[in-house]
């Protein structure tokens, strides 16, 4: 099964990804996580991505498509994938669709997490992320058991550079102008399920799992 977890920055895609992967039994492919891993490793790709991410802009399509193509050719992606943060432009969506169809696959469902901009802003201001494994926390809604320490791997939990006030608003602008049109494309070519993501994390999880099972 190939699933796209869609929504604005801070909608809760990363938070819900584990439940989706467990339900569907596919690996989690997050383009943001891939770029941050490259950045930690100091690769050329990581530095290039950072120059766009830190301004709240999208990394150019040709770079994104290349890293996704590489990830999809790994053996664990052969039976389907959960896409998180990809596709983010209509061009990326069309390329993904062609790539899947050439392999007898298709996007089975797009789960669209719906959250107002003001809520996104509050979530991202309070978000803290693990420097090592990327696990996502929130100061109020989902704090780690020990302050500043990742529950999952024990590394430091800090604020992401692109979660600063100005950059969050810029990321939202980028979402509305370049990424929201992907939803129009999706509604005309695959099954899209809208989920109210402005509720407790556990309730969103139930709604997402129900969307996958229906
Ligand atoms: P990426 O890492 O994909 O960031 P994003 O889409 O902006 O999404 P986030 O990770 O910020 O949010 P999320 O929806 O995962 O929310 P989370 O679960 O953490 O991309 C970063 C950058 O990389 C982009 O800006 C771009 O530059 C580049 N990039 C990546 N992919 C690209 C692509 N395909 N093309 C071009 N460029 C690309 O939750 C947020 C917070 O809210 C957390 O603190 C969480 O605990 C809390 N929370 C979650 N759900 C709830 C809830 N229901 N109630 C209360 N709090 C909640």
mmCIF file of C-alpha atoms and ligand atoms in Angstrom:
data_model
loop_
_atom_site.group_PDB
_atom_site.id
_atom_site.type_symbol
_atom_site.label_atom_id
_atom_site.label_comp_id
_atom_site.label_asym_id
_atom_site.label_seq_id
_atom_site.Cartn_x
_atom_site.Cartn_y
_atom_site.Cartn_z
ATOM 1 C CA UNK A 1 0.000 0.000 0.000
ATOM 2 C CA UNK A 2 1.317 3.460 -0.896
ATOM 3 C CA UNK A 3 0.003 6.193 1.399
ATOM 4 C CA UNK A 4 0.603 9.944 1.438
ATOM 5 C CA UNK A 5 0.288 11.678 4.807
ATOM 6 C CA UNK A 6 -0.514 15.217 3.747
ATOM 7 C CA UNK A 7 -0.967 18.515 5.585
ATOM 8 C CA UNK A 8 0.665 21.822 6.460
ATOM 9 C CA UNK A 9 3.862 22.031 8.516
ATOM 10 C CA UNK A 10 3.016 21.079 12.097
ATOM 11 C CA UNK A 11 -0.196 19.239 11.159
ATOM 12 C CA UNK A 12 1.106 16.167 12.988
ATOM 13 C CA UNK A 13 2.401 14.081 10.073
ATOM 14 C CA UNK A 14 5.524 12.926 11.919
ATOM 15 C CA UNK A 15 3.538 12.329 15.114
ATOM 16 C CA UNK A 16 1.015 10.074 13.335
ATOM 17 C CA UNK A 17 3.514 8.343 11.036
ATOM 18 C CA UNK A 18 4.376 5.536 13.478
ATOM 19 C CA UNK A 19 0.713 4.517 13.852
ATOM 20 C CA UNK A 20 0.232 4.567 10.079
ATOM 21 C CA UNK A 21 3.352 2.476 9.447
ATOM 22 C CA UNK A 22 2.259 -0.058 12.077
ATOM 23 C CA UNK A 23 -1.251 -0.255 10.619
ATOM 24 C CA UNK A 24 -0.211 -0.581 6.998
ATOM 25 C CA UNK A 25 3.136 -2.334 7.500
ATOM 26 C CA UNK A 26 5.185 -0.057 5.254
ATOM 27 C CA UNK A 27 8.337 2.029 5.900
ATOM 28 C CA UNK A 28 8.177 5.740 6.718
ATOM 29 C CA UNK A 29 9.774 7.991 4.077
ATOM 30 C CA UNK A 30 10.065 11.599 5.250
ATOM 31 C CA UNK A 31 11.956 13.897 2.894
ATOM 32 C CA UNK A 32 12.491 16.400 5.735
ATOM 33 C CA UNK A 33 14.092 13.655 7.881
ATOM 34 C CA UNK A 34 16.314 12.600 4.962
ATOM 35 C CA UNK A 35 17.539 16.210 4.493
ATOM 36 C CA UNK A 36 18.161 16.620 8.252
ATOM 37 C CA UNK A 37 20.130 13.358 8.316
ATOM 38 C CA UNK A 38 22.318 14.616 5.443
ATOM 39 C CA UNK A 39 22.796 17.876 7.317
ATOM 40 C CA UNK A 40 23.926 16.052 10.481
ATOM 41 C CA UNK A 41 26.369 14.047 8.358
ATOM 42 C CA UNK A 42 27.640 17.262 6.713
ATOM 43 C CA UNK A 43 27.030 16.126 3.132
ATOM 44 C CA UNK A 44 26.830 18.510 0.162
ATOM 45 C CA UNK A 45 23.134 17.638 -0.208
ATOM 46 C CA UNK A 46 22.534 18.496 3.456
ATOM 47 C CA UNK A 47 24.144 21.920 3.062
ATOM 48 C CA UNK A 48 22.180 22.614 -0.108
ATOM 49 C CA UNK A 49 18.910 21.609 1.577
ATOM 50 C CA UNK A 50 19.675 23.744 4.620
ATOM 51 C CA UNK A 51 19.997 26.865 2.464
ATOM 52 C CA UNK A 52 16.304 26.459 1.516
ATOM 53 C CA UNK A 53 14.932 24.935 4.735
ATOM 54 C CA UNK A 54 16.272 27.715 6.953
ATOM 55 C CA UNK A 55 14.336 30.267 4.842
ATOM 56 C CA UNK A 56 11.112 28.246 4.882
ATOM 57 C CA UNK A 57 11.399 27.562 1.139
ATOM 58 C CA UNK A 58 11.165 24.283 -0.757
ATOM 59 C CA UNK A 59 14.262 22.384 -1.834
ATOM 60 C CA UNK A 60 14.286 22.300 -5.685
ATOM 61 C CA UNK A 61 12.297 19.469 -7.261
ATOM 62 C CA UNK A 62 15.247 17.867 -9.079
ATOM 63 C CA UNK A 63 17.097 17.344 -5.773
ATOM 64 C CA UNK A 64 13.989 16.040 -3.997
ATOM 65 C CA UNK A 65 13.080 13.632 -6.779
ATOM 66 C CA UNK A 66 16.626 12.245 -6.859
ATOM 67 C CA UNK A 67 16.695 11.448 -3.119
ATOM 68 C CA UNK A 68 13.189 9.956 -3.178
ATOM 69 C CA UNK A 69 14.100 7.821 -6.218
ATOM 70 C CA UNK A 70 17.145 6.497 -4.365
ATOM 71 C CA UNK A 71 15.079 5.714 -1.260
ATOM 72 C CA UNK A 72 12.331 3.985 -3.251
ATOM 73 C CA UNK A 73 14.815 1.662 -4.903
ATOM 74 C CA UNK A 74 15.772 0.191 -1.515
ATOM 75 C CA UNK A 75 14.348 -3.324 -0.920
ATOM 76 C CA UNK A 76 12.063 -2.400 2.011
ATOM 77 C CA UNK A 77 10.160 0.075 -0.206
ATOM 78 C CA UNK A 78 9.160 -2.588 -2.750
ATOM 79 C CA UNK A 79 5.776 -3.336 -1.116
ATOM 80 C CA UNK A 80 4.672 0.238 -0.471
ATOM 81 C CA UNK A 81 5.657 3.339 1.463
ATOM 82 C CA UNK A 82 4.253 5.995 3.759
ATOM 83 C CA UNK A 83 5.203 9.358 2.222
ATOM 84 C CA UNK A 84 5.509 12.202 4.756
ATOM 85 C CA UNK A 85 6.331 15.671 3.399
ATOM 86 C CA UNK A 86 6.365 14.388 -0.191
ATOM 87 C CA UNK A 87 5.034 15.280 -2.732
ATOM 88 C CA UNK A 88 5.107 19.019 -1.999
ATOM 89 C CA UNK A 89 4.610 20.377 -5.516
ATOM 90 C CA UNK A 90 2.303 19.231 -8.314
ATOM 91 C CA UNK A 91 5.413 18.404 -10.343
ATOM 92 C CA UNK A 92 6.643 16.055 -7.568
ATOM 93 C CA UNK A 93 3.159 14.466 -7.401
ATOM 94 C CA UNK A 94 3.028 13.795 -11.137
ATOM 95 C CA UNK A 95 6.548 12.321 -11.104
ATOM 96 C CA UNK A 96 5.674 10.079 -8.134
ATOM 97 C CA UNK A 97 2.487 8.913 -9.848
ATOM 98 C CA UNK A 98 4.436 7.988 -12.994
ATOM 99 C CA UNK A 99 7.141 6.226 -10.970
ATOM 100 C CA UNK A 100 4.557 4.113 -9.087
ATOM 101 C CA UNK A 101 2.471 3.312 -12.172
ATOM 102 C CA UNK A 102 5.572 2.114 -14.034
ATOM 103 C CA UNK A 103 5.880 -0.490 -11.244
ATOM 104 C CA UNK A 104 2.215 -1.508 -11.212
ATOM 105 C CA UNK A 105 1.530 0.575 -8.099
ATOM 106 C CA UNK A 106 -0.465 3.710 -7.361
ATOM 107 C CA UNK A 107 -1.163 6.095 -4.518
ATOM 108 C CA UNK A 108 -3.832 4.133 -2.608
ATOM 109 C CA UNK A 109 -4.904 6.887 -0.263
ATOM 110 C CA UNK A 110 -3.990 10.445 0.701
ATOM 111 C CA UNK A 111 -4.716 11.184 4.367
ATOM 112 C CA UNK A 112 -5.114 14.955 4.594
ATOM 113 C CA UNK A 113 -4.565 16.346 8.116
ATOM 114 C CA UNK A 114 -6.631 19.532 8.395
ATOM 115 C CA UNK A 115 -5.435 22.143 10.926
ATOM 116 C CA UNK A 116 -5.866 25.957 10.992
ATOM 117 C CA UNK A 117 -2.734 28.117 10.562
ATOM 118 C CA UNK A 118 -2.936 29.560 14.102
ATOM 119 C CA UNK A 119 -2.885 26.061 15.596
ATOM 120 C CA UNK A 120 0.069 25.113 13.414
ATOM 121 C CA UNK A 121 1.933 28.154 14.662
ATOM 122 C CA UNK A 122 1.316 27.250 18.323
ATOM 123 C CA UNK A 123 2.361 23.655 17.732
ATOM 124 C CA UNK A 124 5.597 24.512 15.976
ATOM 125 C CA UNK A 125 6.586 27.142 18.559
ATOM 126 C CA UNK A 126 6.317 24.470 21.270
ATOM 127 C CA UNK A 127 7.813 21.629 19.256
ATOM 128 C CA UNK A 128 11.070 20.055 20.326
ATOM 129 C CA UNK A 129 12.851 17.448 18.176
ATOM 130 C CA UNK A 130 15.483 14.807 18.831
ATOM 131 C CA UNK A 131 18.836 15.733 17.310
ATOM 132 C CA UNK A 132 19.630 12.107 16.622
ATOM 133 C CA UNK A 133 16.501 10.106 15.644
ATOM 134 C CA UNK A 134 14.203 13.045 14.784
ATOM 135 C CA UNK A 135 11.428 12.048 17.241
ATOM 136 C CA UNK A 136 9.000 14.926 17.717
ATOM 137 C CA UNK A 137 7.802 16.282 21.098
ATOM 138 C CA UNK A 138 5.803 19.255 22.335
ATOM 139 C CA UNK A 139 6.459 21.268 25.491
ATOM 140 C CA UNK A 140 2.766 21.089 26.509
ATOM 141 C CA UNK A 141 1.089 18.281 24.561
ATOM 142 C CA UNK A 142 3.821 15.637 24.354
ATOM 143 C CA UNK A 143 6.869 16.335 26.552
ATOM 144 C CA UNK A 144 9.649 13.728 26.819
ATOM 145 C CA UNK A 145 9.656 11.807 30.128
ATOM 146 C CA UNK A 146 12.953 13.510 31.100
ATOM 147 C CA UNK A 147 13.244 17.189 30.119
ATOM 148 C CA UNK A 148 15.531 17.642 27.065
ATOM 149 C CA UNK A 149 16.179 13.898 26.603
ATOM 150 C CA UNK A 150 14.686 11.722 23.848
ATOM 151 C CA UNK A 151 12.478 8.857 25.163
ATOM 152 C CA UNK A 152 13.363 6.783 22.125
ATOM 153 C CA UNK A 153 17.164 7.073 21.867
ATOM 154 C CA UNK A 154 18.408 9.215 24.793
ATOM 155 C CA UNK A 155 19.893 11.998 22.607
ATOM 156 C CA UNK A 156 19.297 15.742 23.173
ATOM 157 C CA UNK A 157 15.868 17.201 22.386
ATOM 158 C CA UNK A 158 16.049 20.777 20.992
ATOM 159 C CA UNK A 159 14.117 23.338 18.921
ATOM 160 C CA UNK A 160 14.522 22.966 15.132
ATOM 161 C CA UNK A 161 16.120 25.994 13.389
ATOM 162 C CA UNK A 162 13.110 26.332 11.067
ATOM 163 C CA UNK A 163 10.620 26.443 13.970
ATOM 164 C CA UNK A 164 11.464 30.089 14.719
ATOM 165 C CA UNK A 165 8.517 32.511 14.503
ATOM 166 C CA UNK A 166 9.315 34.171 11.137
ATOM 167 C CA UNK A 167 10.272 30.934 9.433
ATOM 168 C CA UNK A 168 7.070 29.196 10.546
ATOM 169 C CA UNK A 169 4.929 31.908 8.887
ATOM 170 C CA UNK A 170 7.087 31.681 5.753
ATOM 171 C CA UNK A 171 6.674 27.870 5.697
ATOM 172 C CA UNK A 172 2.903 28.333 5.906
ATOM 173 C CA UNK A 173 2.975 30.756 2.960
ATOM 174 C CA UNK A 174 5.028 28.238 1.001
ATOM 175 C CA UNK A 175 2.522 25.515 1.915
ATOM 176 C CA UNK A 176 -0.494 27.500 0.704
ATOM 177 C CA UNK A 177 1.118 28.700 -2.535
ATOM 178 C CA UNK A 178 3.053 25.592 -3.658
ATOM 179 C CA UNK A 179 1.898 22.524 -1.717
ATOM 180 C CA UNK A 180 -1.871 22.948 -1.234
ATOM 181 C CA UNK A 181 -2.396 22.608 -5.049
ATOM 182 C CA UNK A 182 -1.158 18.997 -4.709
ATOM 183 C CA UNK A 183 -4.427 18.292 -2.899
ATOM 184 C CA UNK A 184 -6.450 19.449 -5.927
ATOM 185 C CA UNK A 185 -4.357 17.132 -8.096
ATOM 186 C CA UNK A 186 -4.889 14.271 -5.617
ATOM 187 C CA UNK A 187 -8.679 14.755 -5.436
ATOM 188 C CA UNK A 188 -8.871 14.247 -9.180
ATOM 189 C CA UNK A 189 -6.678 11.152 -9.305
ATOM 190 C CA UNK A 190 -6.788 9.193 -6.017
ATOM 191 C CA UNK A 191 -8.755 8.624 -2.809
ATOM 192 C CA UNK A 192 -8.370 11.516 -0.391
ATOM 193 C CA UNK A 193 -9.633 11.291 3.202
ATOM 194 C CA UNK A 194 -9.804 14.545 5.179
ATOM 195 C CA UNK A 195 -9.060 14.112 8.888
ATOM 196 C CA UNK A 196 -9.715 16.787 11.506
ATOM 197 C CA UNK A 197 -6.235 16.993 13.051
ATOM 198 C CA UNK A 198 -7.210 19.788 15.436
ATOM 199 C CA UNK A 199 -8.015 17.368 18.249
ATOM 200 C CA UNK A 200 -6.044 15.306 20.763
ATOM 201 C CA UNK A 201 -3.169 13.272 19.327
ATOM 202 C CA UNK A 202 -4.863 9.980 20.318
ATOM 203 C CA UNK A 203 -8.141 11.011 18.617
ATOM 204 C CA UNK A 204 -6.298 12.004 15.433
ATOM 205 C CA UNK A 205 -4.578 8.606 15.503
ATOM 206 C CA UNK A 206 -7.955 6.808 15.698
ATOM 207 C CA UNK A 207 -9.307 8.893 12.804
ATOM 208 C CA UNK A 208 -6.221 8.235 10.678
ATOM 209 C CA UNK A 209 -6.314 4.484 11.317
ATOM 210 C CA UNK A 210 -10.053 4.467 10.484
ATOM 211 C CA UNK A 211 -9.317 6.305 7.228
ATOM 212 C CA UNK A 212 -6.790 3.622 6.284
ATOM 213 C CA UNK A 213 -9.122 0.769 7.151
ATOM 214 C CA UNK A 214 -12.161 2.124 5.299
HETATM 215 P P1 LIG B 1 9.477 18.632 6.969
HETATM 216 O O1 LIG B 1 10.418 18.070 7.934
HETATM 217 O O2 LIG B 1 8.700 17.704 6.084
HETATM 218 O O3 LIG B 1 8.561 19.628 7.738
HETATM 219 P P2 LIG B 1 7.010 19.986 7.594
HETATM 220 O O4 LIG B 1 6.193 19.377 6.551
HETATM 221 O O5 LIG B 1 7.080 21.446 7.608
HETATM 222 O O6 LIG B 1 6.410 19.248 8.739
HETATM 223 P P3 LIG B 1 6.853 19.266 10.189
HETATM 224 O O7 LIG B 1 7.857 18.205 10.435
HETATM 225 O O8 LIG B 1 7.228 20.647 10.612
HETATM 226 O O9 LIG B 1 5.445 18.955 10.893
HETATM 227 P P4 LIG B 1 4.615 17.618 11.079
HETATM 228 O O10 LIG B 1 3.370 17.691 10.282
HETATM 229 O O11 LIG B 1 5.459 16.390 10.914
HETATM 230 O O12 LIG B 1 4.218 17.824 12.596
HETATM 231 P P5 LIG B 1 4.716 17.070 13.914
HETATM 232 O O13 LIG B 1 4.140 15.686 13.954
HETATM 233 O O14 LIG B 1 6.171 17.219 14.115
HETATM 234 O O15 LIG B 1 10.235 19.632 5.955
HETATM 235 C C1 LIG B 1 11.146 20.593 6.437
HETATM 236 C C2 LIG B 1 11.701 21.364 5.248
HETATM 237 O O16 LIG B 1 12.404 20.456 4.357
HETATM 238 C C3 LIG B 1 10.658 22.037 4.361
HETATM 239 O O17 LIG B 1 10.282 23.319 4.864
HETATM 240 C C4 LIG B 1 11.423 22.155 3.030
HETATM 241 O O18 LIG B 1 12.362 23.191 3.072
HETATM 242 C C5 LIG B 1 12.211 20.841 3.000
HETATM 243 N N1 LIG B 1 11.465 19.752 2.325
HETATM 244 C C6 LIG B 1 11.010 18.603 2.900
HETATM 245 N N2 LIG B 1 10.376 17.856 2.003
HETATM 246 C C7 LIG B 1 10.404 18.534 0.834
HETATM 247 C C8 LIG B 1 9.872 18.291 -0.459
HETATM 248 N N3 LIG B 1 9.166 17.179 -0.741
HETATM 249 N N4 LIG B 1 10.093 19.219 -1.427
HETATM 250 C C9 LIG B 1 10.797 20.350 -1.172
HETATM 251 N N5 LIG B 1 11.314 20.647 0.033
HETATM 252 C C10 LIG B 1 11.118 19.754 1.032
HETATM 253 O O19 LIG B 1 3.912 17.942 15.008
HETATM 254 C C11 LIG B 1 4.280 19.302 15.240
HETATM 255 C C12 LIG B 1 4.189 19.596 16.752
HETATM 256 O O20 LIG B 1 2.820 19.518 17.154
HETATM 257 C C13 LIG B 1 4.935 18.564 17.621
HETATM 258 O O21 LIG B 1 5.454 19.246 18.723
HETATM 259 C C14 LIG B 1 3.830 17.585 18.075
HETATM 260 O O22 LIG B 1 4.113 16.994 19.323
HETATM 261 C C15 LIG B 1 2.622 18.512 18.162
HETATM 262 N N6 LIG B 1 1.364 17.857 17.809
HETATM 263 C C16 LIG B 1 1.150 16.978 16.790
HETATM 264 N N7 LIG B 1 -0.138 16.603 16.749
HETATM 265 C C17 LIG B 1 -0.754 17.281 17.770
HETATM 266 C C18 LIG B 1 -2.114 17.321 18.247
HETATM 267 N N8 LIG B 1 -3.082 16.601 17.656
HETATM 268 N N9 LIG B 1 -2.383 18.118 19.307
HETATM 269 C C19 LIG B 1 -1.401 18.873 19.918
HETATM 270 N N10 LIG B 1 -0.094 18.852 19.508
HETATM 271 C C20 LIG B 1 0.215 18.073 18.449
#
